[in-house]
Short mmCIF file of C-alpha atoms and ligand atoms in Angstrom, two decimals:
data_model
loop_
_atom_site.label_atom_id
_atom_site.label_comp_id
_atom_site.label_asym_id
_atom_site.label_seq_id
_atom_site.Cartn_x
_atom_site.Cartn_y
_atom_site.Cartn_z
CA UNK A 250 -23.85 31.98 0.02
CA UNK A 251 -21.30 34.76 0.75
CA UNK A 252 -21.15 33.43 4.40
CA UNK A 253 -20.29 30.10 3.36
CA UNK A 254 -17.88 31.09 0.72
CA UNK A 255 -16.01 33.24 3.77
CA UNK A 256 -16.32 30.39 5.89
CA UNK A 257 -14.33 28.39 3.47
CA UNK A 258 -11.77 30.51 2.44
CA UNK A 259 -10.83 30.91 6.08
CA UNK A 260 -10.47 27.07 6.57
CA UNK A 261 -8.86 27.34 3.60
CA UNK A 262 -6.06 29.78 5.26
CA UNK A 263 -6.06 28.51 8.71
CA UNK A 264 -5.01 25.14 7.16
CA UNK A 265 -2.12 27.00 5.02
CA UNK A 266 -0.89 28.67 8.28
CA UNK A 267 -0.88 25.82 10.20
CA UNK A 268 0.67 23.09 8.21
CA UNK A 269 1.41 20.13 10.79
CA UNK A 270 4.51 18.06 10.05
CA UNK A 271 3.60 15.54 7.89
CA UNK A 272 3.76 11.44 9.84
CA UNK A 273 4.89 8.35 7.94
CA UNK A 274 4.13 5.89 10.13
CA UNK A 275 3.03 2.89 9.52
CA UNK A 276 4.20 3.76 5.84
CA UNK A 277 6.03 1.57 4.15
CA UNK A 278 8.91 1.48 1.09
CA UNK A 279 8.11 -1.78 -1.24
CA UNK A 280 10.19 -3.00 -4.00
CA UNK A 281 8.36 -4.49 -6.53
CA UNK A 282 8.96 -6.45 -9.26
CA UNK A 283 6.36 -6.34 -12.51
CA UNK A 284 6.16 -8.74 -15.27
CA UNK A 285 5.66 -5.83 -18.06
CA UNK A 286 6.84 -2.42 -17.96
CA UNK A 287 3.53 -1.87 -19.20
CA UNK A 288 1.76 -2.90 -15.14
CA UNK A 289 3.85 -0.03 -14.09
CA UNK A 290 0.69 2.57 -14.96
CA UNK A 291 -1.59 0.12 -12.83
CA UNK A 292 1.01 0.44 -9.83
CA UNK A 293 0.67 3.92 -10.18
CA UNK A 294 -2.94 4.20 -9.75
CA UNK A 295 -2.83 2.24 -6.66
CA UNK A 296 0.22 4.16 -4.92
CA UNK A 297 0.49 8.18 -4.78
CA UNK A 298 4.59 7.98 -4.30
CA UNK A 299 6.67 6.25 -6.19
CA UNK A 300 10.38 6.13 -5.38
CA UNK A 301 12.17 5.03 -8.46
CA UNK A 302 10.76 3.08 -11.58
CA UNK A 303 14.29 1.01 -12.64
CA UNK A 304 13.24 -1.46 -15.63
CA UNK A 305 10.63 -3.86 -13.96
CA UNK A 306 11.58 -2.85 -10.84
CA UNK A 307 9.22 -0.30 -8.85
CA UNK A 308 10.28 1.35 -5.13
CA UNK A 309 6.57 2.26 -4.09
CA UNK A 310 6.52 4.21 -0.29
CA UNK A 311 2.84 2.56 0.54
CA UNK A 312 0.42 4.26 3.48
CA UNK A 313 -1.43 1.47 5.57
CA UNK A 314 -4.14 2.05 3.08
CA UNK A 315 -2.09 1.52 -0.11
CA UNK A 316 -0.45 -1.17 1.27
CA UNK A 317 -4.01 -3.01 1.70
CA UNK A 318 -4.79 -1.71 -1.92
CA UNK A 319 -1.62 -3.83 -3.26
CA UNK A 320 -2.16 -6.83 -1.59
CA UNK A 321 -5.71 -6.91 -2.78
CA UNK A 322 -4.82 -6.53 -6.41
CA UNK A 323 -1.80 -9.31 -5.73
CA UNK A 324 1.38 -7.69 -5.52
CA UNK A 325 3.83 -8.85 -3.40
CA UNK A 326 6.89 -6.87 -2.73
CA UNK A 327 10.31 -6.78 -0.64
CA UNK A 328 9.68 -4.81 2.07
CA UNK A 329 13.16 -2.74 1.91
CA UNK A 330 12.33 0.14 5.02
CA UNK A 331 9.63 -1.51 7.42
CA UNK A 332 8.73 1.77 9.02
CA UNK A 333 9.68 4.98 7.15
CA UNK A 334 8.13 7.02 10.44
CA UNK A 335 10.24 5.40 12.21
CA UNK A 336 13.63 6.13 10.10
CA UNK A 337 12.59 9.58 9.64
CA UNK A 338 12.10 10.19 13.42
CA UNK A 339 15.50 7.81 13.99
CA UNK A 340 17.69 10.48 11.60
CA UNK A 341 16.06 13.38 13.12
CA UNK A 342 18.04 12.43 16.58
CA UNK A 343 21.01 11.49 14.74
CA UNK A 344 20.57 15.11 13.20
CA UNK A 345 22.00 16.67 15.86
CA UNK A 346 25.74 15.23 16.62
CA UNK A 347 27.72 18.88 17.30
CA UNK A 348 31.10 18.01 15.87
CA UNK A 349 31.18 20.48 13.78
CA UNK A 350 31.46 18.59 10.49
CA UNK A 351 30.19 19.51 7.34
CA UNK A 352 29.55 16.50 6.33
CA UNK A 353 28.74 13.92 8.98
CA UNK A 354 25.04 15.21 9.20
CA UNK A 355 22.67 17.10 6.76
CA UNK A 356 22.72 21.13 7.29
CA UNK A 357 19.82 23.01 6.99
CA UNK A 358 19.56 25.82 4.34
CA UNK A 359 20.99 27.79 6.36
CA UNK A 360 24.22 25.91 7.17
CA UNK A 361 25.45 25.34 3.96
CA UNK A 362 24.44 29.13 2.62
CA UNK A 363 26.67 29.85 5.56
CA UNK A 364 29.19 27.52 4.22
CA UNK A 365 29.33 28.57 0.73
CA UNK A 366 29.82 32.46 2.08
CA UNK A 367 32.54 31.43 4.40
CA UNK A 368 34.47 29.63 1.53
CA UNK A 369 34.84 32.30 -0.08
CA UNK A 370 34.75 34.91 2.98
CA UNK A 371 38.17 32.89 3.68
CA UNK A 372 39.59 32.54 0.03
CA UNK A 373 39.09 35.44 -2.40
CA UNK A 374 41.77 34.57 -4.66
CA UNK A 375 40.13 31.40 -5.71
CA UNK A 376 36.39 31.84 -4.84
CA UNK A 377 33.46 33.66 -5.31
CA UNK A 378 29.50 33.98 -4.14
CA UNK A 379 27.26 34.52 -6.79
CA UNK A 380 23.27 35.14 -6.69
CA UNK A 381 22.41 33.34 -9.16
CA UNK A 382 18.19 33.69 -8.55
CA UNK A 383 15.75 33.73 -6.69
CA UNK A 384 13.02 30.91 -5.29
CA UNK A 385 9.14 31.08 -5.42
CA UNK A 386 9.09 31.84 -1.76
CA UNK A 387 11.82 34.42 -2.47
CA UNK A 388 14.94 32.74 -1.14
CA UNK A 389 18.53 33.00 -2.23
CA UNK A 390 20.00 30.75 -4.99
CA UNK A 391 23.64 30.73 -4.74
CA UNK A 392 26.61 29.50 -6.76
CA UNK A 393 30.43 29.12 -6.02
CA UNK A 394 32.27 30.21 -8.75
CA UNK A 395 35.67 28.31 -8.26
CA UNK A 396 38.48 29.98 -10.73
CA UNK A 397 41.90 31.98 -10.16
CA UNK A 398 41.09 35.50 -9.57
CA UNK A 399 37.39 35.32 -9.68
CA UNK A 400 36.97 39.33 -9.14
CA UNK A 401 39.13 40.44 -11.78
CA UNK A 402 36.20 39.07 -14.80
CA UNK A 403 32.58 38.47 -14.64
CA UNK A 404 33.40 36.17 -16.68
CA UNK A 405 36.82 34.65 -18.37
CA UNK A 406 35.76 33.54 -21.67
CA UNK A 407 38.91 31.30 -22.52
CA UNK A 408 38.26 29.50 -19.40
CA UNK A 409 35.80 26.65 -20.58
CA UNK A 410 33.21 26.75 -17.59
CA UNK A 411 31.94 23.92 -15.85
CA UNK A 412 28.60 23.75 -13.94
CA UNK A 413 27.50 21.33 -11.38
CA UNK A 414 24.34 21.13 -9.81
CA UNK A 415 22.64 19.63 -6.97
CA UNK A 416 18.92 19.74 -5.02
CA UNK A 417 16.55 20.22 -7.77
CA UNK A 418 14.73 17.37 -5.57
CA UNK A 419 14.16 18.28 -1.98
CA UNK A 420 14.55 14.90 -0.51
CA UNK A 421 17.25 14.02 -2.16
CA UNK A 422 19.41 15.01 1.29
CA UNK A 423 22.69 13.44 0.19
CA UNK A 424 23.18 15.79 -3.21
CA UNK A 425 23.97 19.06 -1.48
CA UNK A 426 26.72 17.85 0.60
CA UNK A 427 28.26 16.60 -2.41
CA UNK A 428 28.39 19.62 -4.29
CA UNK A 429 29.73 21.33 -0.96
CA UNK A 430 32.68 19.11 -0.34
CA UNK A 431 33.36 18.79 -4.10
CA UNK A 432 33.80 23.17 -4.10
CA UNK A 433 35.95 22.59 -0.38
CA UNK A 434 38.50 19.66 -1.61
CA UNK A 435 39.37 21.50 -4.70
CA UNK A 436 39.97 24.85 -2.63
CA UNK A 437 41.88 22.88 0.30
CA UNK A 438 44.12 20.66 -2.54
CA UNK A 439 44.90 24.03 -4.54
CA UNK A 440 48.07 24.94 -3.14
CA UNK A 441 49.46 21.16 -2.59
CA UNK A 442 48.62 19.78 -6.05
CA UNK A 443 49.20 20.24 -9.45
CA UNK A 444 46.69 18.80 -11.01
CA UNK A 445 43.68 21.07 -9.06
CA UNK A 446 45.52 24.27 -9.29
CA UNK A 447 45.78 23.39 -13.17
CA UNK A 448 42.15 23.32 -12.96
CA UNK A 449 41.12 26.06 -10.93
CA UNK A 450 44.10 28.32 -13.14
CA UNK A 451 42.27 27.12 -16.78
CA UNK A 452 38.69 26.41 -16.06
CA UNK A 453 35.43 28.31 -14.77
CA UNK A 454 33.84 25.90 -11.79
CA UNK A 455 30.48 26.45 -10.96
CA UNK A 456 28.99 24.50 -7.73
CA UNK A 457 24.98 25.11 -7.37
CA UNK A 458 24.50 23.00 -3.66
CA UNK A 459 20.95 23.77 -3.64
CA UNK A 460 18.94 24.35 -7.05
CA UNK A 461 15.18 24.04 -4.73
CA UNK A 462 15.69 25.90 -1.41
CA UNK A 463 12.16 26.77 -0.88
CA UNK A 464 11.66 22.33 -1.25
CA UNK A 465 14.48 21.64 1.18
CA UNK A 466 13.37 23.87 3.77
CA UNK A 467 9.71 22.22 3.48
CA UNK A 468 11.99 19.28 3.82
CA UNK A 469 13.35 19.91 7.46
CA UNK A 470 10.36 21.76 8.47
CA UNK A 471 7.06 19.73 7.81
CA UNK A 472 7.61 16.94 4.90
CA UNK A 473 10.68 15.12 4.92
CA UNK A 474 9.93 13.21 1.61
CA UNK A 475 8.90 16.38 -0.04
CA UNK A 476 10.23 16.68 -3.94
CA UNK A 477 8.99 19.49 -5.74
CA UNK A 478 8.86 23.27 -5.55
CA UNK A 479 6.67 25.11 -3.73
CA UNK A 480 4.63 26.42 -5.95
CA UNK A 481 1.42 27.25 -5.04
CA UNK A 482 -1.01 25.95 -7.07
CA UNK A 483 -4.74 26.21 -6.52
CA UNK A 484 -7.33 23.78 -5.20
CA UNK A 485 -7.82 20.84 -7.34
CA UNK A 486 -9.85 18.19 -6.45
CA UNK A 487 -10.89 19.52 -2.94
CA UNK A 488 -7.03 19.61 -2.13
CA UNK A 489 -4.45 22.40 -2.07
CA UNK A 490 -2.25 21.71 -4.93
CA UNK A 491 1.57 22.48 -4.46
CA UNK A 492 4.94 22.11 -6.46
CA UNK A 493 6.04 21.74 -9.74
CA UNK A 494 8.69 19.36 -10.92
CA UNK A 495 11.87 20.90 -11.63
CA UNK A 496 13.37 18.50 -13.49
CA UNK A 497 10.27 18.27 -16.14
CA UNK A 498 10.31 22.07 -16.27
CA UNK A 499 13.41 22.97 -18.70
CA UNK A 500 12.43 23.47 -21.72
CA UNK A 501 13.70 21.14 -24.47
CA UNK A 502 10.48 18.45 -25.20
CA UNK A 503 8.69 19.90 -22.10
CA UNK A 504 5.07 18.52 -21.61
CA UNK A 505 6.67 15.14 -23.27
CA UNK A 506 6.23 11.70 -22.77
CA UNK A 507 7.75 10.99 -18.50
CA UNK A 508 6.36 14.03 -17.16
CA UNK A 509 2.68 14.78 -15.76
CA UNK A 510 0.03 17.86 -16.04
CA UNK A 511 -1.71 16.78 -12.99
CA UNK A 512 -0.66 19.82 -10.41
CA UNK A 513 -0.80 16.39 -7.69
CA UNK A 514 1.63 14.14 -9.72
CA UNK A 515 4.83 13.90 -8.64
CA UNK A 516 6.15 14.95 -11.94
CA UNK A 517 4.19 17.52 -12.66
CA UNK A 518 6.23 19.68 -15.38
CA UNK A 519 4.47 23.09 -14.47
CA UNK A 520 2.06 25.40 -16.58
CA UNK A 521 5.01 26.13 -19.19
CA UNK A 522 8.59 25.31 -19.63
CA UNK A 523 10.29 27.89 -17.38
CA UNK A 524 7.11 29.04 -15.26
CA UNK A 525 9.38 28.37 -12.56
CA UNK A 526 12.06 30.98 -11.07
CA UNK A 527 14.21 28.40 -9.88
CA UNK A 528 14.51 26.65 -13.04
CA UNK A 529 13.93 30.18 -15.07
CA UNK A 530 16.53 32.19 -13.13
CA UNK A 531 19.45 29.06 -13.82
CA UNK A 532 19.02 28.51 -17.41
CA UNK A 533 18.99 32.00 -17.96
CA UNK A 534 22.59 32.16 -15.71
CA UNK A 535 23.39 29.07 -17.83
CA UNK A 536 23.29 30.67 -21.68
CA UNK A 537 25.07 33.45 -19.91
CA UNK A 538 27.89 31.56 -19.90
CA UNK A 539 30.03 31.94 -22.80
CA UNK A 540 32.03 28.42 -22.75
CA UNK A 541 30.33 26.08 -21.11
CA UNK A 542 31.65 22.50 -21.65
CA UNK A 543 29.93 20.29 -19.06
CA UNK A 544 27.79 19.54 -16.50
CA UNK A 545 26.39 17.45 -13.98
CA UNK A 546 23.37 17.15 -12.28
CA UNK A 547 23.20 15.13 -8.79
CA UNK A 548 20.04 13.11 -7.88
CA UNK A 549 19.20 10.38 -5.95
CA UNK A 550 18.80 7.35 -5.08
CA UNK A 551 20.15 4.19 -7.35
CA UNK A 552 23.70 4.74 -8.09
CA UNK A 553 23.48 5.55 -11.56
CA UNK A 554 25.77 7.61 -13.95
CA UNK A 555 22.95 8.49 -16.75
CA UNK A 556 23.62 10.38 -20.35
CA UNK A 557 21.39 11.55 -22.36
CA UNK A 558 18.54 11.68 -23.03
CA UNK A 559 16.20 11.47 -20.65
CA UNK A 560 12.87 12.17 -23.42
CA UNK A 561 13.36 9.78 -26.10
CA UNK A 562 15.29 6.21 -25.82
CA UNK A 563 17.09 7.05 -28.73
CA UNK A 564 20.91 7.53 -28.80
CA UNK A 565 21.78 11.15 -28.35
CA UNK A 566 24.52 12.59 -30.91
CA UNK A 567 28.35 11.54 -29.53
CA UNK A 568 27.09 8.91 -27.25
CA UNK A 569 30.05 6.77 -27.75
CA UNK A 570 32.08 9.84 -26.10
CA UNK A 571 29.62 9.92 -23.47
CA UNK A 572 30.03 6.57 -22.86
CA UNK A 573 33.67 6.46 -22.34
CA UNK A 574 33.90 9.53 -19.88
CA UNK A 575 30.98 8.06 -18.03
CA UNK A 576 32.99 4.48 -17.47
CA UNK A 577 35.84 6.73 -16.88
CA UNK A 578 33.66 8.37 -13.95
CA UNK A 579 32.24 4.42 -12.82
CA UNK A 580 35.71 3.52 -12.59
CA UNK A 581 36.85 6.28 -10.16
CA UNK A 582 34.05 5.76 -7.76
CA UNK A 583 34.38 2.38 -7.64
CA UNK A 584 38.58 2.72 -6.93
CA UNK A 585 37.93 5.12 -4.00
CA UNK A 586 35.15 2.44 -1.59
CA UNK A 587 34.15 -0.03 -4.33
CA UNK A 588 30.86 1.37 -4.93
CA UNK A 589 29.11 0.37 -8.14
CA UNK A 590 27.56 3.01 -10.14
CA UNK A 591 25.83 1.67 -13.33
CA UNK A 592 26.21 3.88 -17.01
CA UNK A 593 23.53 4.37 -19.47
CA UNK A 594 20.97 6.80 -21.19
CA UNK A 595 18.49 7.87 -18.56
CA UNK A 596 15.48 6.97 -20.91
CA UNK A 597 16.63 3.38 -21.12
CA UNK A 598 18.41 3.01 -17.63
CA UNK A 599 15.49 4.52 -15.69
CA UNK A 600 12.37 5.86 -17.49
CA UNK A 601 11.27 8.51 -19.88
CA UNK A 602 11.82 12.09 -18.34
CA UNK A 603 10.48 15.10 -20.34
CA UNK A 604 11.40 18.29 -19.93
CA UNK A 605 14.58 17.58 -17.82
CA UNK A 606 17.69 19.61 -16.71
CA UNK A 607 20.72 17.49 -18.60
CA UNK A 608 18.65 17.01 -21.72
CA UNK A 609 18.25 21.15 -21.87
CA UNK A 610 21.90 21.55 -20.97
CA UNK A 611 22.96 18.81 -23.81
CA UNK A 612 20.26 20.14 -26.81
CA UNK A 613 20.19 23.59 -26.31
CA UNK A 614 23.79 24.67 -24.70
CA UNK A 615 25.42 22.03 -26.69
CA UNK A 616 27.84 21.22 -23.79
CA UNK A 617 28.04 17.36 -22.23
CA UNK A 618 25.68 17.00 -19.09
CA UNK A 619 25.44 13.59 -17.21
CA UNK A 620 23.08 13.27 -14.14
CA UNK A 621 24.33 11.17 -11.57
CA UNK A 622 21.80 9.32 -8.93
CA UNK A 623 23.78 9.38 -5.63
CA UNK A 624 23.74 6.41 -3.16
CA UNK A 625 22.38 4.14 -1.89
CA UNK A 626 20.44 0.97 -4.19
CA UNK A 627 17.08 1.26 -2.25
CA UNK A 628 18.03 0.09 1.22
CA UNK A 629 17.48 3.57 2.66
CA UNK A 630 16.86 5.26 -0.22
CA UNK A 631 15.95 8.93 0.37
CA UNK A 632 16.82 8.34 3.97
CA UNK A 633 20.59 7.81 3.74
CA UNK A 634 22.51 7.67 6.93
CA UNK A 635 24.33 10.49 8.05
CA UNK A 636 27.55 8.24 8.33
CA UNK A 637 27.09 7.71 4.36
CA UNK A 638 27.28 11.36 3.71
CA UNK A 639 31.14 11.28 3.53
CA UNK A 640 31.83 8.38 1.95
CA UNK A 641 30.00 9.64 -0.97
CA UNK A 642 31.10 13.30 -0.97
CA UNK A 643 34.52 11.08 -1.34
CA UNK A 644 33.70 8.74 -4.38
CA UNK A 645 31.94 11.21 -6.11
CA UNK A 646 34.97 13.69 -6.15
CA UNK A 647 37.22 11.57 -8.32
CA UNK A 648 34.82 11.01 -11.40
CA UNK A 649 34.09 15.18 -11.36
CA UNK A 650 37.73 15.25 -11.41
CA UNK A 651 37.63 12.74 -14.59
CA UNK A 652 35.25 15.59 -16.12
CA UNK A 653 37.75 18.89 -15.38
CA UNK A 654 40.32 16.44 -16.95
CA UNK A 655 38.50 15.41 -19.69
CA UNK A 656 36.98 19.10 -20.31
CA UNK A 657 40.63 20.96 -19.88
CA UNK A 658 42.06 17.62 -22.11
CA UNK A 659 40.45 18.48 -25.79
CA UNK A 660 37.63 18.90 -27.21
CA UNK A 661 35.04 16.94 -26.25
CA UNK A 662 33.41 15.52 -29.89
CA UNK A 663 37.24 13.85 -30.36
ZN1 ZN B 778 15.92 13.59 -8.36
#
């Protein structure tokens, strides 16, 4: 008995060790189109990883298996990426163009930890590098702290502070770069215009490029369409069980309706709200701050700007106000390459999401949090072209501008 129980334990670490790289091929993304919200459970059953759930319509990414599965139980779907092994093993070449941009391909970890430190290696008047945490696997979490004089206060309490966040899902390649190049425009504009040094002089700027490091790496290194933590979480049925949700983790209606306690779903929202140091170490930072007046957390795909709430379809408090600075926002991106970002409560314009980051940030800080899902509409989703990564870094820049406006402009229940 104890020889068999050694013998398994040791499979059970040689497989940890030696994690291959996880292949897609022959996997395909599906969009599908139900007749009742209600079939979406069904779908579910028949499909480990779904993509987005928008309304009726359901992005499913289907093994050769699943796909059989489907077609036996009669769905039909659009078949929007033919060959995700394919795309993934297409980008990885296209990964590796050495111009030196920051955004024309996706940095590892690494890169854009050594980006953050040289932005404000190179301007100490105007930023600084903040540990903010650390991961489950015990790497950094950093945030830019983008304000005049940032080493002369911890913290400048007639500055309202605003936060914005990126990478609490690993796959989600093209929120990072966003975050990065939002931090690097204001810093590059601050001595030409009037309107960012305003901003930098009067508010607190917080930019968070990678919420999930321990996720992204797993990204680059063995499972590109990874999305949780890593998190290691026991065997359940027969199977090594890994990652927690983030974004079901916070903990305002954790465990609620939108979010899973199946350590294999997904969505899994964790043991308890918080169990996780990554979403743990940020909210703490977060109530730390003694003005905070908004936020915005970057997802992808679907181009969506969502309010809150992401638990309940009913209207949050102020939603009329959210609803104007969110068109506000729609308005810039579309003026800068005519992109079309939809506005609406996450609950309604997506599904029900317990347990996530804006809802915390909106209930329990009391400060307006939107969560934007970055390009594209499902054509690559995940797996965005490099040569889309600027183009949105450049859209997205003028509706956070619309926010420090609106946040330095008055207060925000006017
Ligand atoms: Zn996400």
């Amino acid at each position: 008995m104890r020889l068999v129980l050694c013998c398994w334990l040791a499979a059970l670490g040689w497989q940890m060790l030696h994690a291959q790289p996880v292949s897609y091929d022959g996997y395909q993304v599906w969009r599908i189109t139900v007749e009742k919200p209600s079939q979406i459970a069904a779908l579910e059953q028949l499909v480990r990883d779904i993509w987005l759930i928008q309304g009726r319509t359901v992005d499913v990414c289907a093994s050769p298996e699943e796909q059989e599965a489907l077609r036996k139980a009669g769905y039909t779907g659009k078949v929007l990426i033919p060959d995700v092994g394919a795309l993934i093993r297409q980008q990885q070449t296209e990964f590796v163009p050495q111009d030196g941009g920051l955004f024309t391909r996706y940095l590892t970890l690494d890169e854009i930890y050594t980006a953050m430190q040289q932005l404000a290696v190179q301007h100490p008047p105007l930023v600084q590098l903040l540990l903010i945490g650390r991961s489950v696997e015990n790497r950094p979490i950093y945030a830019l702290r983008l304000t005049k004089d940032p080493r002369r206060a911890r913290v400048y309490p007639s500055r309202p502070q605003v936060v914005i966040n990126a990478m609490q899902h690993a796959r989600e390649w093209i929120t990072p770069p966003v975050a990065l190049y939002f931090a690097y425009r204001l810093v590059a504009e601050y001595y030409t215009n009037a309107r960012i040094r305003n901003y930098l002089d009067r508010l607190e700027i917080y930019v968070v490029p990678v919420v999930n490091p321990d996720g992204y790496v797993y990204t680059h290194t063995t499972n590109r369409l990874w999305r949780k933590n890593r998190r290691y979480l026991g065997v359940v049925n027969g199977r090594h069980a890994y990652g927690v949700d983030l974004n079901r983790n916070w903990g305002l209606n954790w465990g609620g309706p939108g979010s899973s306690g199946n350590p294999l779903s997904e969505t899994y929202q964790g043991p308890a709200p918080f169990s996780e140091p990554e979403t743990y170490f940020l909210s703490r930072w977060m109530l730390s701050l003694p003005a905070l007046r908004a936020h915005v957390d970057l997802h992808s795909y679907s181009q969506l700007i969502l309010l809150p709430w992401g638990y309940t379809t009913q209207q949050p408090p102020f939603y009329a106000v959210f609803e104007r600075v969110g068109l506000a926002m729609q308005q810039r991106i579309a003026a800068v390459h005519g992109m079309h970002y939809a506005v609406g409560s996450a609950a309604v314009m997506l599904y029900l999401a317990s347990g996530n980051m804006m809802d915390w940030v909106f209930g329990v800080r009391g400060a307006p949090s939107f969560t934007y899902e970055l390009r594209d509409r499902g054509q690559y989703g995940f797996l965005l072209p490099p040569d889309q990564i600027l183009p949105t870094c450049e859209e997205v820049y003028p509706a956070l501008l619309e926010l420090l406006e609106w946040t330095l402009q008055r207060d925000w229940r006017e």
